[in-house]
Amino acid sequence: MEGICKTFPGVKALDNVNLSVRRGTVHALMGENGAGKSTLMKCLFGVYSKDAGHIYLDGKEIDFKNSKEALENGVAMVHQELNQALKRNVMDNMWLGRFPKVAKWCPLTSESKMYAATKALFDELEVSVDPKMIMSRMPVSQRQMVEIAKAVSFHSKIIVFDEPTSSLTEQEVEHLFRIINSLRDKGCGIIYISHKMEEILRISDDVTIMRDGQWIATRPAKELTMNEIIRLMVGRELTNRYPEKDNVVGEPMLEVKNLTAEYSALKDVSFVARKGEVLGIAGLDGSGRTELLENIFGIATKKSGEIYLHGKRVMNRSARESLKNKFAMLTEERRATGIFGIRDIQANTCISSLNRYKNGPFLSDKKMKKATEWGIQAMRTKTPSQSTQIQTLSGGNQQKVILARWLLTEPEVLLLDEPTRGIDVGAKYEIYQLILNMAKEGKTVLMVSSEMPELLGVCDRILVMSGGRLAGEVDAKNTTQEEIMTLAAKYV
Ligand SMILES: Nc1ncnc2c1ncn2[C@@H]1O[C@H](COP(=O)(O)OP(=O)(O)OP(=O)(O)O)[C@@H](O)[C@H]1O
Ligand SMILES: [Mg+2]
């Protein structure tokens, strides 16, 4: 890709960017949220048309009009945001737009061919998913694996992975890396976007770093260190990855007793969270971490058990009731459950705290502007204005808006499911700071994360879930990753 430029209203997303990917290598693309990584890839994939520049594949100039053309000509892409037909099954999603026919002369779709092809591909890639499973019934991580298998199924020369691991478990990440390595051995060129430094240094041959829509550097991965990458990305030195912890843990605030879910494996979970405490929740995927938060917040049905806030029983039968009881929750799948795509930043920021902006019977635009401005500043959200549609922001910046939304509800108990997923290193620090500030103000924060260093760096205590049950509780100051992993495997 040579001299690629792309402007959106109010944003120069790409400014003369170059990228050259060698056959049989993994090329990492890095940069802060909003740097232009996804946009560059969408120009390649035919989702956006570039304003200027040239793209060559095997020496031949290409300019795809849409993603179908890209797929037919050797370029596949796993998008940052899953966009699947959730009510259809796995194989329908795999073959959408290219269903195998019963026979040349018969345009009907052959279910059996589709099943056999899916099964064969899954076997080859060692993906253990039933091709007939309905998408919505599977955890996000498995859906992501389906998306990855789909991209591989086109036998492309170039495969783009835009943050493929943001919702994968550690095991699945290893699995993906095996797939990527075999694609590399077959001579594929792989473009890999991720905010996880450790991954980048492990998997990539070359690294290209972008900042504010511009190309900054391309280097062999071997010559780069984590600090060097961060410096190139952020444009300054970043000394600490975690802020100073100065929250004071006080009296019990939230008490959960024998919580058992109706429709998931969550069973008999009891714990106490204190005022001013950041309580981490660790565990493997499927261990019930998300379900625990969902049951507390009332977006999943409780079978039995009790929840107390300040010693008073709360029912939390729905999100609305929970909000009223001063609970707030940032969900794991923000795209599906948190974003009003065509509404602007202000609406998306203020929607859950409208009673704060009342002016008599009306909503005060001025108050909403002020709150939104606070969110944008606190989180350093990259947006042209408050009236920008949220769906035009980069993935990481959309998340910052949603996080600001929940902070503005001024909850007593803040439930966060993977709060820094897809957020760049610099912005992570700010989010940690906000979490600790909440704790310092005397709130209780429950935080699920798959990144163990993050739990150790931010939390006071960590609950470890395993097989739907509470396997143990550790003090973040005096524990190790090994101890947590051992507990996480207790009921598997
Ligand atoms: N469809 C669009 N309309 C308007 N602006 C857009 C659109 N798509 C992207 N942008 C803007 O282009 C810039 C680059 O966004 P892009 O999604 O490429 O960032 P990114 O590097 O992928 O970030 P992240 O790590 O958060 O995914 C951002 O400022 C974003 O707001
Ligand atoms: Mg992106």
GROMACS .gro file of N, CA, C and O in nm, residues 410-458:
model
  196
  410GLU      N    1  -2.315   0.768   3.838
  410GLU     CA    2  -2.274   0.776   3.978
  410GLU      C    3  -2.321   0.657   4.059
  410GLU      O    4  -2.394   0.673   4.157
  411PRO      N    5  -2.281   0.539   4.018
  411PRO     CA    6  -2.327   0.419   4.087
  411PRO      C    7  -2.256   0.403   4.221
  411PRO      O    8  -2.149   0.459   4.242
  412GLU      N    9  -2.317   0.325   4.308
  412GLU     CA   10  -2.247   0.284   4.431
  412GLU      C   11  -2.164   0.161   4.399
  412GLU      O   12  -2.056   0.143   4.452
  413VAL      N   13  -2.222   0.076   4.313
  413VAL     CA   14  -2.153  -0.045   4.274
  413VAL      C   15  -2.135  -0.045   4.123
  413VAL      O   16  -2.232  -0.038   4.049
  414LEU      N   17  -2.011  -0.049   4.080
  414LEU     CA   18  -1.983  -0.045   3.937
  414LEU      C   19  -1.933  -0.183   3.893
  414LEU      O   20  -1.834  -0.234   3.946
  415LEU      N   21  -2.005  -0.243   3.798
  415LEU     CA   22  -1.968  -0.376   3.749
  415LEU      C   23  -1.904  -0.360   3.612
  415LEU      O   24  -1.967  -0.307   3.521
  416LEU      N   25  -1.780  -0.402   3.600
  416LEU     CA   26  -1.709  -0.382   3.474
  416LEU      C   27  -1.666  -0.517   3.416
  416LEU      O   28  -1.595  -0.593   3.482
  417ASP      N   29  -1.709  -0.545   3.295
  417ASP     CA   30  -1.670  -0.670   3.231
  417ASP      C   31  -1.564  -0.638   3.125
  417ASP      O   32  -1.595  -0.579   3.023
  418GLU      N   33  -1.443  -0.674   3.150
  418GLU     CA   34  -1.330  -0.649   3.060
  418GLU      C   35  -1.324  -0.502   3.019
  418GLU      O   36  -1.334  -0.468   2.901
  419PRO      N   37  -1.304  -0.413   3.115
  419PRO     CA   38  -1.311  -0.270   3.084
  419PRO      C   39  -1.204  -0.219   2.988
  419PRO      O   40  -1.225  -0.117   2.924
  420THR      N   41  -1.092  -0.286   2.977
  420THR     CA   42  -0.987  -0.231   2.890
  420THR      C   43  -0.964  -0.311   2.763
  420THR      O   44  -0.867  -0.292   2.694
  421ARG      N   45  -1.058  -0.401   2.735
  421ARG     CA   46  -1.045  -0.477   2.612
  421ARG      C   47  -1.043  -0.384   2.490
  421ARG      O   48  -1.129  -0.299   2.476
  422GLY      N   49  -0.941  -0.398   2.407
  422GLY     CA   50  -0.935  -0.318   2.285
  422GLY      C   51  -0.892  -0.175   2.306
  422GLY      O   52  -0.902  -0.092   2.217
  423ILE      N   53  -0.847  -0.143   2.428
  423ILE     CA   54  -0.802  -0.006   2.458
  423ILE      C   55  -0.650  -0.002   2.449
  423ILE      O   56  -0.583  -0.094   2.494
  424ASP      N   57  -0.595   0.106   2.394
  424ASP     CA   58  -0.449   0.111   2.378
  424ASP      C   59  -0.378   0.134   2.512
  424ASP      O   60  -0.440   0.176   2.610
  425VAL      N   61  -0.248   0.108   2.514
  425VAL     CA   62  -0.173   0.114   2.641
  425VAL      C   63  -0.186   0.244   2.716
  425VAL      O   64  -0.199   0.246   2.838
  426GLY      N   65  -0.179   0.354   2.641
  426GLY     CA   66  -0.183   0.485   2.706
  426GLY      C   67  -0.318   0.507   2.772
  426GLY      O   68  -0.329   0.548   2.888
  427ALA      N   69  -0.424   0.477   2.698
  427ALA     CA   70  -0.559   0.500   2.748
  427ALA      C   71  -0.595   0.405   2.860
  427ALA      O   72  -0.677   0.436   2.946
  428LYS      N   73  -0.534   0.286   2.861
  428LYS     CA   74  -0.559   0.192   2.969
  428LYS      C   75  -0.526   0.257   3.103
  428LYS      O   76  -0.599   0.246   3.199
  429TYR      N   77  -0.412   0.323   3.105
  429TYR     CA   78  -0.367   0.388   3.227
  429TYR      C   79  -0.475   0.483   3.278
  429TYR      O   80  -0.507   0.487   3.397
  430GLU      N   81  -0.534   0.559   3.187
  430GLU     CA   82  -0.638   0.654   3.229
  430GLU      C   83  -0.762   0.583   3.283
  430GLU      O   84  -0.826   0.629   3.376
  431ILE      N   85  -0.793   0.469   3.223
  431ILE     CA   86  -0.910   0.395   3.270
  431ILE      C   87  -0.883   0.337   3.409
  431ILE      O   88  -0.968   0.343   3.497
  432TYR      N   89  -0.762   0.288   3.431
  432TYR     CA   90  -0.727   0.240   3.566
  432TYR      C   91  -0.741   0.354   3.666
  432TYR      O   92  -0.791   0.336   3.777
  433GLN      N   93  -0.694   0.471   3.626
  433GLN     CA   94  -0.701   0.586   3.714
  433GLN      C   95  -0.846   0.618   3.749
  433GLN      O   96  -0.879   0.643   3.865
  434LEU      N   97  -0.935   0.612   3.649
  434LEU     CA   98  -1.076   0.640   3.674
  434LEU      C   99  -1.137   0.536   3.768
  434LEU      O  100  -1.216   0.569   3.857
  435ILE      N  101  -1.099   0.410   3.748
  435ILE     CA  102  -1.150   0.303   3.835
  435ILE      C  103  -1.106   0.330   3.979
  435ILE      O  104  -1.186   0.323   4.073
  436LEU      N  105  -0.979   0.363   3.996
  436LEU     CA  106  -0.929   0.389   4.131
  436LEU      C  107  -0.992   0.514   4.192
  436LEU      O  108  -1.020   0.518   4.312
  437ASN      N  109  -1.020   0.613   4.107
  437ASN     CA  110  -1.088   0.733   4.158
  437ASN      C  111  -1.226   0.698   4.210
  437ASN      O  112  -1.270   0.750   4.314
  438MET      N  113  -1.297   0.612   4.137
  438MET     CA  114  -1.429   0.568   4.183
  438MET      C  115  -1.417   0.505   4.321
  438MET      O  116  -1.497   0.532   4.410
  439ALA      N  117  -1.316   0.420   4.335
  439ALA     CA  118  -1.297   0.353   4.464
  439ALA      C  119  -1.266   0.456   4.572
  439ALA      O  120  -1.317   0.449   4.684
  440LYS      N  121  -1.184   0.553   4.536
  440LYS     CA  122  -1.145   0.655   4.634
  440LYS      C  123  -1.264   0.737   4.680
  440LYS      O  124  -1.270   0.783   4.794
  441GLU      N  125  -1.364   0.750   4.590
  441GLU     CA  126  -1.485   0.823   4.628
  441GLU      C  127  -1.578   0.736   4.712
  441GLU      O  128  -1.692   0.774   4.740
  442GLY      N  129  -1.533   0.615   4.744
  442GLY     CA  130  -1.614   0.529   4.829
  442GLY      C  131  -1.709   0.437   4.755
  442GLY      O  132  -1.804   0.385   4.813
  443LYS      N  133  -1.688   0.419   4.626
  443LYS     CA  134  -1.769   0.325   4.551
  443LYS      C  135  -1.706   0.186   4.559
  443LYS      O  136  -1.591   0.172   4.601
  444THR      N  137  -1.782   0.087   4.517
  444THR     CA  138  -1.728  -0.048   4.508
  444THR      C  139  -1.721  -0.085   4.361
  444THR      O  140  -1.817  -0.066   4.288
  445VAL      N  141  -1.606  -0.133   4.318
  445VAL     CA  142  -1.592  -0.171   4.178
  445VAL      C  143  -1.565  -0.321   4.168
  445VAL      O  144  -1.477  -0.373   4.236
  446LEU      N  145  -1.647  -0.390   4.088
  446LEU     CA  146  -1.620  -0.531   4.057
  446LEU      C  147  -1.571  -0.537   3.914
  446LEU      O  148  -1.637  -0.486   3.824
  447MET      N  149  -1.458  -0.598   3.894
  447MET     CA  150  -1.398  -0.592   3.762
  447MET      C  151  -1.354  -0.730   3.713
  447MET      O  152  -1.270  -0.794   3.773
  448VAL      N  153  -1.415  -0.773   3.603
  448VAL     CA  154  -1.375  -0.899   3.541
  448VAL      C  155  -1.266  -0.869   3.440
  448VAL      O  156  -1.279  -0.775   3.362
  449SER      N  157  -1.159  -0.945   3.442
  449SER     CA  158  -1.058  -0.926   3.339
  449SER      C  159  -0.985  -1.057   3.311
  449SER      O  160  -0.967  -1.140   3.399
  450SER      N  161  -0.947  -1.074   3.185
  450SER     CA  162  -0.869  -1.193   3.148
  450SER      C  163  -0.721  -1.162   3.157
  450SER      O  164  -0.638  -1.249   3.141
  451GLU      N  165  -0.690  -1.034   3.176
  451GLU     CA  166  -0.549  -0.998   3.184
  451GLU      C  167  -0.505  -0.997   3.330
  451GLU      O  168  -0.534  -0.904   3.405
  452MET      N  169  -0.435  -1.099   3.365
  452MET     CA  170  -0.396  -1.116   3.504
  452MET      C  171  -0.310  -1.001   3.557
  452MET      O  172  -0.334  -0.953   3.668
  453PRO      N  173  -0.211  -0.952   3.481
  453PRO     CA  174  -0.131  -0.841   3.533
  453PRO      C  175  -0.217  -0.721   3.568
  453PRO      O  176  -0.191  -0.649   3.666
  454GLU      N  177  -0.323  -0.701   3.490
  454GLU     CA  178  -0.414  -0.590   3.514
  454GLU      C  179  -0.487  -0.608   3.647
  454GLU      O  180  -0.498  -0.514   3.726
  455LEU      N  181  -0.534  -0.730   3.673
  455LEU     CA  182  -0.603  -0.756   3.800
  455LEU      C  183  -0.507  -0.733   3.917
  455LEU      O  184  -0.542  -0.671   4.017
  456LEU      N  185  -0.385  -0.782   3.900
  456LEU     CA  186  -0.288  -0.767   4.007
  456LEU      C  187  -0.249  -0.621   4.027
  456LEU      O  188  -0.222  -0.577   4.138
  457GLY      N  189  -0.248  -0.545   3.919
  457GLY     CA  190  -0.204  -0.406   3.925
  457GLY      C  191  -0.309  -0.311   3.980
  457GLY      O  192  -0.276  -0.207   4.034
  458VAL      N  193  -0.438  -0.343   3.964
  458VAL     CA  194  -0.543  -0.248   3.996
  458VAL      C  195  -0.628  -0.288   4.117
  458VAL      O  196  -0.678  -0.202   4.189
   0.00000   0.00000   0.00000
